[in-house]
Short mmCIF file of C-alpha atoms in Angstrom, two decimals:
data_model
loop_
_atom_site.label_atom_id
_atom_site.label_comp_id
_atom_site.label_asym_id
_atom_site.label_seq_id
_atom_site.Cartn_x
_atom_site.Cartn_y
_atom_site.Cartn_z
CA MET J 20 46.62 -39.59 72.90
CA VAL J 21 49.97 -39.56 71.86
CA GLN J 22 51.62 -42.65 72.24
CA SER J 23 55.37 -42.32 74.05
CA SER J 24 58.29 -43.93 72.23
CA PHE J 25 60.08 -43.94 75.40
CA PRO J 26 58.68 -45.19 78.58
CA TRP J 27 59.35 -42.07 80.83
CA LEU J 28 56.42 -42.48 83.14
CA SER J 29 57.16 -46.12 83.63
CA LEU J 30 60.89 -44.76 84.81
CA ALA J 31 59.19 -41.90 86.58
CA ILE J 32 57.08 -44.69 88.77
CA PHE J 33 59.67 -47.50 88.92
CA VAL J 34 63.03 -45.61 89.35
CA PRO J 35 62.37 -44.49 93.00
CA ILE J 36 60.39 -47.70 94.09
CA VAL J 37 63.29 -49.90 92.73
CA PHE J 38 65.61 -47.47 94.53
CA GLY J 39 63.49 -47.63 97.50
CA PHE J 40 63.90 -51.66 97.92
CA VAL J 41 67.37 -51.60 96.82
CA THR J 42 68.08 -49.04 99.59
CA MET J 43 66.31 -51.13 102.24
CA PHE J 44 68.20 -54.20 101.52
CA LEU J 45 71.79 -52.83 100.79
CA GLY J 46 71.79 -49.82 103.36
CA SER J 47 72.08 -50.25 107.02
CA ASP J 48 72.64 -48.33 110.18
CA GLU J 49 76.10 -49.56 110.21
CA ASN J 50 76.99 -47.67 107.39
CA PRO J 51 74.33 -44.95 107.17
CA GLY J 52 76.69 -42.56 104.65
CA PHE J 53 76.34 -45.17 101.97
CA THR J 54 72.41 -45.53 102.75
CA ARG J 55 71.77 -41.89 102.31
CA LYS J 56 73.56 -41.28 99.23
CA LEU J 57 71.90 -44.44 97.66
CA ALA J 58 68.62 -43.05 98.25
CA MET J 59 69.46 -39.64 97.38
CA ILE J 60 70.94 -40.96 93.71
CA GLY J 61 67.35 -42.51 93.50
CA ALA J 62 65.72 -39.63 94.52
CA LEU J 63 67.77 -37.59 91.89
CA LEU J 64 67.37 -39.88 89.09
CA GLY J 65 63.69 -40.08 90.04
CA LEU J 66 63.32 -36.34 89.37
CA ALA J 67 65.86 -36.44 86.36
CA VAL J 68 63.22 -38.69 84.35
CA THR J 69 60.46 -36.37 84.87
CA ILE J 70 62.06 -33.57 83.32
CA PRO J 71 61.57 -34.76 79.75
CA LEU J 72 57.82 -34.99 80.35
CA TYR J 73 58.12 -31.17 80.69
CA THR J 74 60.62 -30.44 77.77
CA GLY J 75 58.82 -32.78 75.43
CA PHE J 76 54.99 -31.49 76.40
CA ASP J 77 52.74 -30.18 73.82
CA ALA J 78 50.90 -27.54 75.81
CA SER J 79 48.46 -27.27 72.66
CA THR J 80 46.47 -30.25 73.07
CA ALA J 81 44.41 -31.68 75.80
CA ASP J 82 45.30 -35.24 74.56
CA MET J 83 46.93 -37.65 77.08
CA GLN J 84 50.94 -37.65 76.21
CA PHE J 85 53.54 -40.10 76.62
CA VAL J 86 51.14 -42.84 76.89
CA GLU J 87 52.00 -46.24 77.56
CA LYS J 88 49.42 -49.22 77.30
CA ALA J 89 49.54 -52.77 77.87
CA LEU J 90 47.31 -55.69 78.76
CA TRP J 91 47.57 -56.55 82.41
CA ILE J 92 44.73 -58.48 83.73
CA ALA J 93 43.02 -59.97 80.41
CA PRO J 94 39.99 -61.38 82.03
CA LEU J 95 39.25 -58.12 83.57
CA ALA J 96 40.35 -56.16 80.42
CA VAL J 97 42.63 -54.21 82.90
CA HIS J 98 45.57 -52.43 81.36
CA TYR J 99 48.80 -51.02 82.52
CA HIS J 100 47.81 -47.76 81.03
CA LEU J 101 49.67 -44.38 81.64
CA GLY J 102 49.74 -41.07 80.37
CA VAL J 103 49.76 -37.25 81.33
CA ASP J 104 47.89 -34.27 80.42
CA GLY J 105 47.99 -30.46 81.46
CA ILE J 106 46.21 -31.30 84.71
CA SER J 107 48.34 -34.06 85.69
CA LEU J 108 51.79 -33.10 84.43
CA TRP J 109 52.88 -30.78 87.24
CA PHE J 110 52.06 -33.21 89.86
CA VAL J 111 54.25 -36.02 88.67
CA ILE J 112 57.16 -33.46 88.78
CA LEU J 113 56.28 -31.97 91.99
CA THR J 114 56.24 -35.53 93.64
CA ALA J 115 59.50 -36.07 92.43
CA PHE J 116 60.83 -32.97 93.35
CA ILE J 117 59.59 -33.13 96.79
CA THR J 118 61.03 -36.50 97.24
CA VAL J 119 64.56 -35.24 96.77
CA ILE J 120 63.63 -32.55 99.44
CA VAL J 121 62.51 -35.18 101.90
CA ILE J 122 65.59 -37.30 101.60
CA ALA J 123 67.64 -34.15 102.15
CA ALA J 124 65.38 -33.39 105.16
CA GLY J 125 66.15 -36.68 106.71
CA TRP J 126 70.06 -36.60 106.27
CA GLU J 127 71.20 -35.79 109.60
CA VAL J 128 68.19 -36.12 111.72
CA ILE J 129 67.18 -40.18 110.86
CA THR J 130 69.80 -42.19 112.71
CA SER J 131 67.62 -45.36 113.17
CA ARG J 132 66.58 -47.84 110.63
CA VAL J 133 67.75 -45.06 108.12
CA ALA J 134 67.44 -47.48 105.12
CA GLN J 135 63.92 -48.45 106.04
CA TYR J 136 62.97 -44.59 106.40
CA MET J 137 64.51 -43.66 103.02
CA GLY J 138 63.30 -46.76 101.12
CA ALA J 139 59.77 -45.89 102.32
CA PHE J 140 60.07 -42.48 101.33
CA LEU J 141 61.31 -43.55 97.76
CA VAL J 142 58.47 -46.51 97.35
CA LEU J 143 56.09 -43.79 98.32
CA SER J 144 57.00 -41.44 95.60
CA GLY J 145 56.76 -44.04 92.84
CA LEU J 146 53.27 -45.12 94.06
CA MET J 147 52.04 -41.33 93.91
CA ILE J 148 53.34 -40.54 90.66
CA GLY J 149 51.63 -43.91 89.85
CA VAL J 150 48.32 -42.04 90.94
CA PHE J 151 48.72 -38.89 88.93
CA ALA J 152 49.78 -41.14 85.81
CA ALA J 153 47.43 -43.94 85.83
CA LEU J 154 44.50 -44.01 82.85
CA ASP J 155 43.16 -47.27 84.05
CA GLY J 156 40.53 -47.16 86.85
CA LEU J 157 41.78 -50.43 88.64
CA LEU J 158 45.46 -49.37 88.12
CA PHE J 159 44.67 -45.84 89.62
CA TYR J 160 42.78 -47.65 92.63
CA ILE J 161 45.80 -50.08 93.27
CA PHE J 162 48.33 -47.10 93.30
CA PHE J 163 45.69 -44.87 95.26
CA GLU J 164 45.53 -47.24 98.09
CA ALA J 165 48.92 -48.67 97.88
CA THR J 166 50.25 -45.04 99.02
CA LEU J 167 48.73 -45.76 102.58
CA ILE J 168 51.33 -48.44 103.34
CA PRO J 169 54.50 -46.45 103.32
CA MET J 170 52.88 -43.57 104.77
CA TYR J 171 51.42 -45.62 107.65
CA ILE J 172 54.89 -47.12 108.37
CA ILE J 173 56.41 -43.93 108.31
CA ILE J 174 54.14 -42.54 111.16
CA GLY J 175 54.34 -45.94 112.90
CA VAL J 176 57.70 -46.34 113.02
CA TRP J 177 59.36 -42.82 112.94
CA GLY J 178 56.42 -40.76 114.49
CA GLY J 179 56.07 -39.09 117.87
CA ALA J 180 54.47 -40.76 121.21
CA ASP J 181 51.24 -41.29 120.00
CA ARG J 182 52.33 -42.53 116.48
CA VAL J 183 50.80 -45.81 116.79
CA TYR J 184 47.09 -43.99 117.26
CA ALA J 185 47.83 -41.57 114.50
CA ALA J 186 48.78 -44.15 112.04
CA PHE J 187 45.88 -46.28 112.84
CA LYS J 188 43.48 -43.31 112.26
CA PHE J 189 45.06 -42.13 109.14
CA PHE J 190 44.89 -45.60 107.52
CA LEU J 191 41.48 -46.76 108.86
CA TYR J 192 39.91 -42.92 107.65
CA THR J 193 41.44 -43.10 104.16
CA LEU J 194 40.93 -46.77 103.70
CA LEU J 195 37.03 -46.94 104.48
CA GLY J 196 36.56 -43.58 102.45
CA SER J 197 38.00 -45.75 99.33
CA LEU J 198 35.81 -48.66 99.79
CA LEU J 199 32.81 -47.02 98.29
CA THR J 200 35.11 -45.83 95.06
CA LEU J 201 35.93 -49.39 94.43
CA VAL J 202 31.91 -49.95 94.45
CA ALA J 203 31.80 -46.98 92.07
CA PHE J 204 34.45 -48.22 89.94
CA VAL J 205 32.95 -51.98 89.63
CA TYR J 206 29.51 -50.29 88.15
CA LEU J 207 31.39 -48.05 85.83
CA TRP J 208 33.05 -51.09 84.49
CA ASN J 209 30.03 -52.93 84.36
CA VAL J 210 28.12 -49.93 82.30
CA SER J 211 30.91 -49.20 80.00
CA GLY J 212 30.74 -52.69 78.63
CA GLY J 213 33.63 -54.33 80.45
CA SER J 214 36.35 -51.34 80.63
CA PHE J 215 38.45 -49.94 83.06
CA ASP J 216 39.68 -47.07 80.96
CA ILE J 217 39.18 -43.68 82.43
CA ALA J 218 38.53 -41.91 79.01
CA THR J 219 35.77 -44.61 78.50
CA TRP J 220 34.10 -43.87 81.56
CA HIS J 221 34.05 -39.78 80.75
CA ASN J 222 31.90 -40.67 77.72
CA VAL J 223 29.55 -43.03 79.39
CA GLN J 224 26.00 -41.67 79.21
CA LEU J 225 24.69 -42.23 82.86
CA GLY J 226 21.12 -41.14 84.19
CA TYR J 227 21.18 -38.23 86.74
CA THR J 228 20.69 -40.76 89.56
CA PRO J 229 23.24 -43.07 88.86
CA GLN J 230 25.55 -39.73 88.51
CA VAL J 231 24.39 -38.55 92.00
CA LEU J 232 25.30 -41.95 93.79
CA ILE J 233 28.64 -42.09 91.95
CA PHE J 234 29.54 -38.75 92.88
CA LEU J 235 28.73 -39.29 96.58
CA ALA J 236 30.73 -42.52 96.40
CA LEU J 237 33.65 -40.88 95.08
CA LEU J 238 33.32 -38.01 97.35
CA MET J 239 33.66 -40.32 100.48
CA ALA J 240 37.33 -41.21 99.32
CA PHE J 241 38.46 -37.96 97.84
CA ALA J 242 36.83 -35.60 100.62
CA VAL J 243 38.85 -37.54 103.23
CA LYS J 244 42.16 -37.42 101.25
CA VAL J 245 41.87 -33.95 100.68
CA PRO J 246 40.50 -33.37 103.71
CA MET J 247 37.35 -31.68 103.59
CA TRP J 248 35.41 -30.59 106.80
CA PRO J 249 34.04 -32.70 108.46
CA VAL J 250 36.15 -35.56 107.58
CA HIS J 251 39.45 -33.76 108.44
CA THR J 252 40.44 -34.81 111.97
CA TRP J 253 42.75 -37.58 111.02
CA LEU J 254 45.32 -34.66 109.75
CA PRO J 255 46.27 -32.67 112.69
CA ASP J 256 46.95 -36.25 114.69
CA ALA J 257 49.02 -37.46 111.78
CA HIS J 258 50.78 -34.11 111.14
CA VAL J 259 51.75 -33.80 114.84
CA GLN J 260 52.89 -37.63 115.40
CA ALA J 261 54.73 -38.03 111.94
CA PRO J 262 58.38 -37.02 111.48
CA THR J 263 59.32 -33.81 109.63
CA GLY J 264 59.34 -35.57 106.01
CA GLY J 265 56.31 -37.65 106.24
CA SER J 266 54.72 -34.28 107.36
CA ILE J 267 56.29 -32.69 104.20
CA VAL J 268 55.10 -35.45 101.87
CA LEU J 269 51.39 -35.42 103.74
CA ALA J 270 51.01 -31.80 103.12
CA ALA J 271 52.84 -31.35 99.79
CA ILE J 272 51.81 -34.30 97.82
CA MET J 273 49.22 -36.67 99.64
CA LEU J 274 46.47 -34.41 100.09
CA LYS J 275 46.61 -33.39 96.42
CA LEU J 276 45.86 -37.23 95.51
CA GLY J 277 42.06 -36.30 96.69
CA ALA J 278 41.82 -33.20 94.87
CA TYR J 279 43.11 -34.53 91.64
CA GLY J 280 40.70 -37.46 91.91
CA PHE J 281 37.77 -34.62 91.41
CA LEU J 282 39.21 -33.55 88.47
CA ARG J 283 40.01 -37.09 86.90
CA PHE J 284 36.96 -38.74 87.99
CA SER J 285 34.09 -36.91 89.69
CA LEU J 286 33.65 -33.70 87.38
CA PRO J 287 33.89 -35.43 84.11
CA ILE J 288 32.31 -38.73 85.01
CA ALA J 289 29.29 -37.05 86.99
CA PRO J 290 28.90 -33.49 85.53
CA ASP J 291 25.27 -33.17 85.87
CA ALA J 292 25.45 -34.39 89.49
CA SER J 293 28.68 -32.10 89.74
CA GLN J 294 26.87 -29.03 88.95
CA SER J 295 23.77 -29.91 90.77
CA LEU J 296 25.73 -30.79 94.09
CA SER J 297 28.06 -27.71 93.66
CA TRP J 298 26.15 -25.97 96.41
CA LEU J 299 26.97 -28.67 98.94
CA MET J 300 31.15 -28.34 97.78
CA ILE J 301 30.85 -24.77 97.81
CA SER J 302 29.49 -24.70 101.30
CA LEU J 303 31.95 -27.25 102.67
CA SER J 304 35.08 -25.76 101.25
CA LEU J 305 33.83 -22.22 102.44
CA VAL J 306 33.22 -23.84 106.07
CA ALA J 307 36.82 -25.13 105.54
CA VAL J 308 38.32 -21.82 104.44
CA ILE J 309 36.84 -19.62 107.40
CA TYR J 310 35.83 -22.13 110.19
CA ILE J 311 39.07 -24.18 109.87
CA GLY J 312 41.05 -20.80 109.66
CA LEU J 313 39.54 -19.65 112.81
CA VAL J 314 40.42 -23.14 114.37
CA ALA J 315 44.28 -22.39 113.34
CA ILE J 316 44.15 -19.26 114.97
CA VAL J 317 43.98 -20.69 118.39
CA GLN J 318 46.58 -23.23 118.21
CA SER J 319 49.50 -23.81 120.62
CA ASP J 320 51.64 -26.18 118.50
CA MET J 321 53.12 -25.17 115.45
CA LYS J 322 52.60 -28.26 113.72
CA LYS J 323 48.82 -28.37 114.35
CA LEU J 324 48.84 -24.81 113.18
CA VAL J 325 50.13 -25.66 109.98
CA ALA J 326 48.12 -28.74 109.51
CA TYR J 327 44.68 -26.70 109.86
CA SER J 328 46.25 -24.25 107.72
CA SER J 329 46.42 -26.94 105.05
CA VAL J 330 42.94 -28.08 105.60
CA ALA J 331 41.72 -24.33 104.99
CA HIS J 332 44.07 -23.74 102.08
CA MET J 333 42.71 -27.01 100.44
CA GLY J 334 39.31 -25.53 100.91
CA PHE J 335 40.51 -23.06 98.42
CA VAL J 336 41.07 -26.03 96.06
CA THR J 337 37.83 -27.79 96.24
CA LEU J 338 36.04 -24.35 95.91
CA GLY J 339 37.88 -23.28 92.88
CA PHE J 340 36.84 -26.69 91.04
CA PHE J 341 33.19 -26.19 91.42
CA ILE J 342 32.73 -22.86 90.50
CA PHE J 343 33.28 -24.13 86.99
CA ASN J 344 34.89 -21.42 85.23
CA THR J 345 38.76 -21.41 83.94
CA ALA J 346 40.07 -18.91 86.51
CA GLY J 347 38.58 -20.94 89.36
CA VAL J 348 39.95 -24.31 88.22
CA GLU J 349 43.27 -23.12 86.97
CA GLY J 350 43.61 -21.21 90.14
CA ALA J 351 42.99 -24.36 92.36
CA ILE J 352 45.65 -26.32 90.44
CA VAL J 353 48.03 -23.43 90.93
CA GLN J 354 47.23 -23.26 94.44
CA MET J 355 47.68 -27.33 94.84
CA ILE J 356 51.16 -26.67 93.34
CA SER J 357 51.96 -23.76 95.48
CA HIS J 358 50.71 -25.42 98.58
CA GLY J 359 53.32 -28.28 97.80
CA PHE J 360 56.14 -25.72 98.08
CA VAL J 361 54.97 -23.61 100.92
CA SER J 362 53.51 -25.99 103.17
CA GLY J 363 56.51 -28.49 102.85
CA ALA J 364 58.70 -25.58 103.46
CA MET J 365 56.82 -24.69 106.75
CA PHE J 366 56.68 -28.33 107.95
CA PHE J 367 60.52 -28.30 107.29
CA CYS J 368 60.98 -25.01 109.53
CA ILE J 369 59.17 -26.38 112.26
CA GLY J 370 61.35 -29.76 112.01
CA VAL J 371 64.32 -27.37 112.12
CA LEU J 372 63.33 -25.91 115.22
CA TYR J 373 62.02 -29.24 116.94
CA ASP J 374 65.45 -30.82 116.05
CA ARG J 375 66.94 -28.17 118.16
CA MET J 376 64.53 -27.98 120.93
CA HIS J 377 62.61 -31.09 120.82
CA THR J 378 59.35 -29.13 121.22
CA ARG J 379 56.80 -27.76 118.72
CA ASN J 380 55.01 -25.59 121.33
CA ILE J 381 54.79 -21.75 120.28
CA ALA J 382 54.85 -20.61 124.10
CA ASP J 383 58.40 -22.35 124.40
CA TYR J 384 59.89 -19.83 121.80
CA GLY J 385 60.43 -16.04 121.18
CA GLY J 386 63.14 -14.00 119.96
CA VAL J 387 64.27 -16.96 117.72
CA ILE J 388 65.53 -14.30 114.88
CA ASN J 389 68.21 -13.03 117.57
CA VAL J 390 70.15 -16.23 117.21
CA MET J 391 68.98 -17.78 113.87
CA PRO J 392 68.69 -14.74 111.43
CA ARG J 393 69.09 -16.76 108.24
CA PHE J 394 66.60 -19.37 109.29
CA ALA J 395 64.20 -16.54 110.53
CA ALA J 396 64.42 -14.82 107.14
CA PHE J 397 63.35 -18.07 105.01
CA ALA J 398 60.46 -18.81 107.89
CA VAL J 399 59.06 -15.26 107.55
CA LEU J 400 58.96 -15.45 104.03
CA PHE J 401 56.99 -18.94 103.78
CA ALA J 402 54.64 -17.51 106.39
CA MET J 403 54.13 -14.44 104.23
CA ALA J 404 53.65 -16.76 101.21
CA ASN J 405 50.91 -19.02 103.37
CA SER J 406 49.30 -15.78 104.02
CA GLY J 407 48.80 -14.97 100.26
CA LEU J 408 51.57 -12.02 99.98
CA PRO J 409 51.72 -10.85 96.41
CA ALA J 410 54.96 -11.90 94.53
CA THR J 411 54.94 -15.24 96.13
CA SER J 412 53.28 -18.32 94.80
CA GLY J 413 50.47 -18.36 97.54
CA PHE J 414 49.09 -15.34 96.27
CA VAL J 415 48.53 -16.32 92.72
CA GLY J 416 46.29 -19.44 93.06
CA GLU J 417 44.02 -17.81 95.78
CA PHE J 418 43.65 -14.68 93.96
CA MET J 419 42.67 -16.60 90.78
CA VAL J 420 40.38 -18.59 92.89
CA ILE J 421 38.70 -15.48 94.46
CA LEU J 422 38.36 -13.76 91.16
CA GLY J 423 36.64 -16.89 89.74
CA ALA J 424 34.37 -17.23 92.62
CA VAL J 425 33.48 -13.46 92.21
CA GLU J 426 32.52 -14.11 88.69
CA TYR J 427 30.32 -17.18 89.68
CA ASN J 428 28.74 -15.36 92.62
CA PHE J 429 29.87 -12.31 94.44
CA TRP J 430 29.31 -13.24 97.88
CA ILE J 431 30.95 -16.60 97.29
CA GLY J 432 33.94 -14.66 96.40
CA LEU J 433 33.66 -12.13 99.60
CA LEU J 434 33.39 -15.06 101.95
CA ALA J 435 36.46 -16.74 100.26
CA ALA J 436 38.61 -13.50 100.45
CA THR J 437 38.12 -13.55 104.25
CA SER J 438 40.77 -16.47 104.29
CA LEU J 439 43.57 -13.96 103.40
CA ILE J 440 42.59 -12.23 106.64
CA LEU J 441 42.76 -15.52 108.51
CA ALA J 442 45.67 -16.85 106.85
CA ALA J 443 47.70 -13.70 107.89
CA SER J 444 46.24 -14.10 111.39
CA TYR J 445 47.41 -16.98 112.12
CA SER J 446 50.59 -17.26 109.92
CA LEU J 447 52.00 -13.94 110.90
CA TRP J 448 50.78 -14.34 114.91
CA MET J 449 52.85 -17.47 115.28
CA VAL J 450 55.81 -15.64 113.52
CA LYS J 451 55.64 -12.76 116.14
CA ARG J 452 55.41 -15.18 118.85
CA VAL J 453 58.12 -17.28 117.92
CA PHE J 454 60.74 -15.25 115.92
CA PHE J 455 60.41 -11.54 117.14
CA GLY J 456 60.82 -9.93 120.58
CA GLU J 457 63.30 -10.56 123.38
CA ILE J 458 64.87 -13.88 124.12
CA THR J 459 63.08 -15.03 127.10
CA ASN J 460 64.18 -18.83 127.18
CA ASP J 461 67.71 -19.86 127.62
CA HIS J 462 67.41 -22.70 125.58
CA VAL J 463 66.58 -20.45 122.59
CA ARG J 464 69.48 -18.30 123.33
CA GLY J 465 71.89 -21.64 122.78
CA LEU J 466 70.12 -21.91 119.26
CA SER J 467 72.48 -22.23 116.16
CA ASP J 468 71.39 -20.90 112.98
CA ILE J 469 70.54 -23.44 110.11
CA ASN J 470 73.73 -25.35 108.43
CA THR J 471 74.52 -25.51 104.84
CA ARG J 472 71.99 -28.68 104.20
CA GLU J 473 69.26 -26.81 105.70
CA PHE J 474 70.17 -23.71 103.99
CA ALA J 475 70.14 -25.39 100.65
CA ILE J 476 66.71 -26.94 101.22
CA LEU J 477 65.11 -23.93 102.31
CA GLY J 478 66.81 -21.86 99.33
CA VAL J 479 65.36 -24.15 96.81
CA LEU J 480 61.96 -23.99 98.31
CA ALA J 481 62.27 -20.21 98.33
CA LEU J 482 63.43 -19.96 94.94
CA ALA J 483 60.22 -21.88 93.63
CA THR J 484 57.94 -19.98 95.86
CA LEU J 485 59.37 -16.64 94.38
CA TYR J 486 59.34 -17.85 90.68
CA MET J 487 55.87 -18.97 90.85
CA GLY J 488 54.82 -15.95 92.47
CA VAL J 489 56.51 -13.68 90.37
CA TYR J 490 56.10 -15.48 86.86
CA PRO J 491 53.15 -18.37 86.97
CA LYS J 492 52.78 -18.37 83.17
CA PRO J 493 54.84 -21.44 82.64
CA PHE J 494 52.56 -23.26 85.10
CA THR J 495 49.34 -21.97 83.55
CA ASP J 496 50.54 -22.48 80.00
CA VAL J 497 50.54 -26.29 80.66
CA MET J 498 47.23 -26.68 82.15
CA HIS J 499 45.28 -24.27 80.33
CA VAL J 500 43.94 -26.28 77.21
CA SER J 501 43.31 -29.53 79.56
CA VAL J 502 41.00 -27.32 81.94
CA GLN J 503 39.22 -25.64 79.03
CA ALA J 504 38.72 -28.93 77.69
CA LEU J 505 37.39 -30.51 81.12
CA LEU J 506 35.13 -27.34 81.47
CA GLU J 507 33.50 -27.78 77.69
CA HIS J 508 33.09 -31.38 78.74
CA ILE J 509 30.97 -30.48 81.56
CA ALA J 510 29.08 -27.70 79.86
CA VAL J 511 27.92 -30.03 76.96
CA SER J 512 27.02 -32.64 79.15
CA LYS J 513 24.51 -30.50 81.06
CA LEU J 514 23.11 -29.37 77.53
#
């Protein structure tokens, strides 16, 4: 581990949290301009303190870097222990980046309880970064569960007509799934000699049966959070009812918390169980990729369509993890980052239309390109990226996972590749009905094109999507050594 001489990770966690609470207490609806600027300063500072993590990162080692460690709860040997490696680094930066996007997205749209809205997202940002940076099991669990609170409030207060139902469903699904994880953590604390150190857990020699039980306990939490089929049903409801910013964060970051849990806990702690149960994970992933893709095609609500699309794309992620080769795992991580850009952009595009028309039904639109040409150009780009078009970030991760799957088993790779056809079907079918053709609705005829703020948000997301699609090397270079070390750990355990 590389000890940090400066607490960059603590700043990445607590700068947005502190600014979140300051915004809640100092901001008000009477002075929304000050409130928004204060929140944006907090989001930009939160992003700024993550930049040294990348510029100072040593990609040649799999060791944890920027490590901070201090005893926190002495009787239980719980430490405030932070650090990042090539697997977690990009998610810390992505979280801070998406937070800036979300604050900007709600700039003019949110007019009620502005301070609480902005503050909740800033607090949520810090908590999610804590999940990716925690190297102590109990600290991870606290951050992991704490993220539920601000998102529950965001959906329940600023959501749609059925927001309370959706918020409760989201909260209960994810909370109940996590309770078995706490049991697994307590067991690991006991067998590791009273340690919550995650690295220590990685090296604990467990029998096959305890590994299977721990894997299944962890699966309950992480599968719900991803979400994997069949525990995905909370996600469409949460997305449909959440405000635009809530949908962006939910898709871009919160779904990644569960996927990250597989990499940090399930695979290294229970490697034998992970390999013996890989058939289960691969099967569930393929169901998500194919069946949920078919479900997305028949949706009439744009948000539901993109929500189901997220489930299908996250199926690619879990598939990549459990084929145990470099292309698969690295492709899955690239897919997670790309999905953050693309799904966040697509939910923002839907929010732009909803703010003007107050409907998400595809049938209520048509011919939008005639009155919103700049917006339509961005929307088509992101739909193409969602379909896996080459030169966009959506292609890179999926192609790597398909290559890894073919290397693992040709037929699994073939089934996974059908997602490219399905993604193109539901994405382009939606684009055709919403944007192209003649204007058939007087409300559409009166629409105005995107303003400077909306153009800037979509422009930044478009640049990120294209840059990663054209030149993914900076992303894969960071993660390569850490992924190799994880796969070697699993392979050695099997021997």
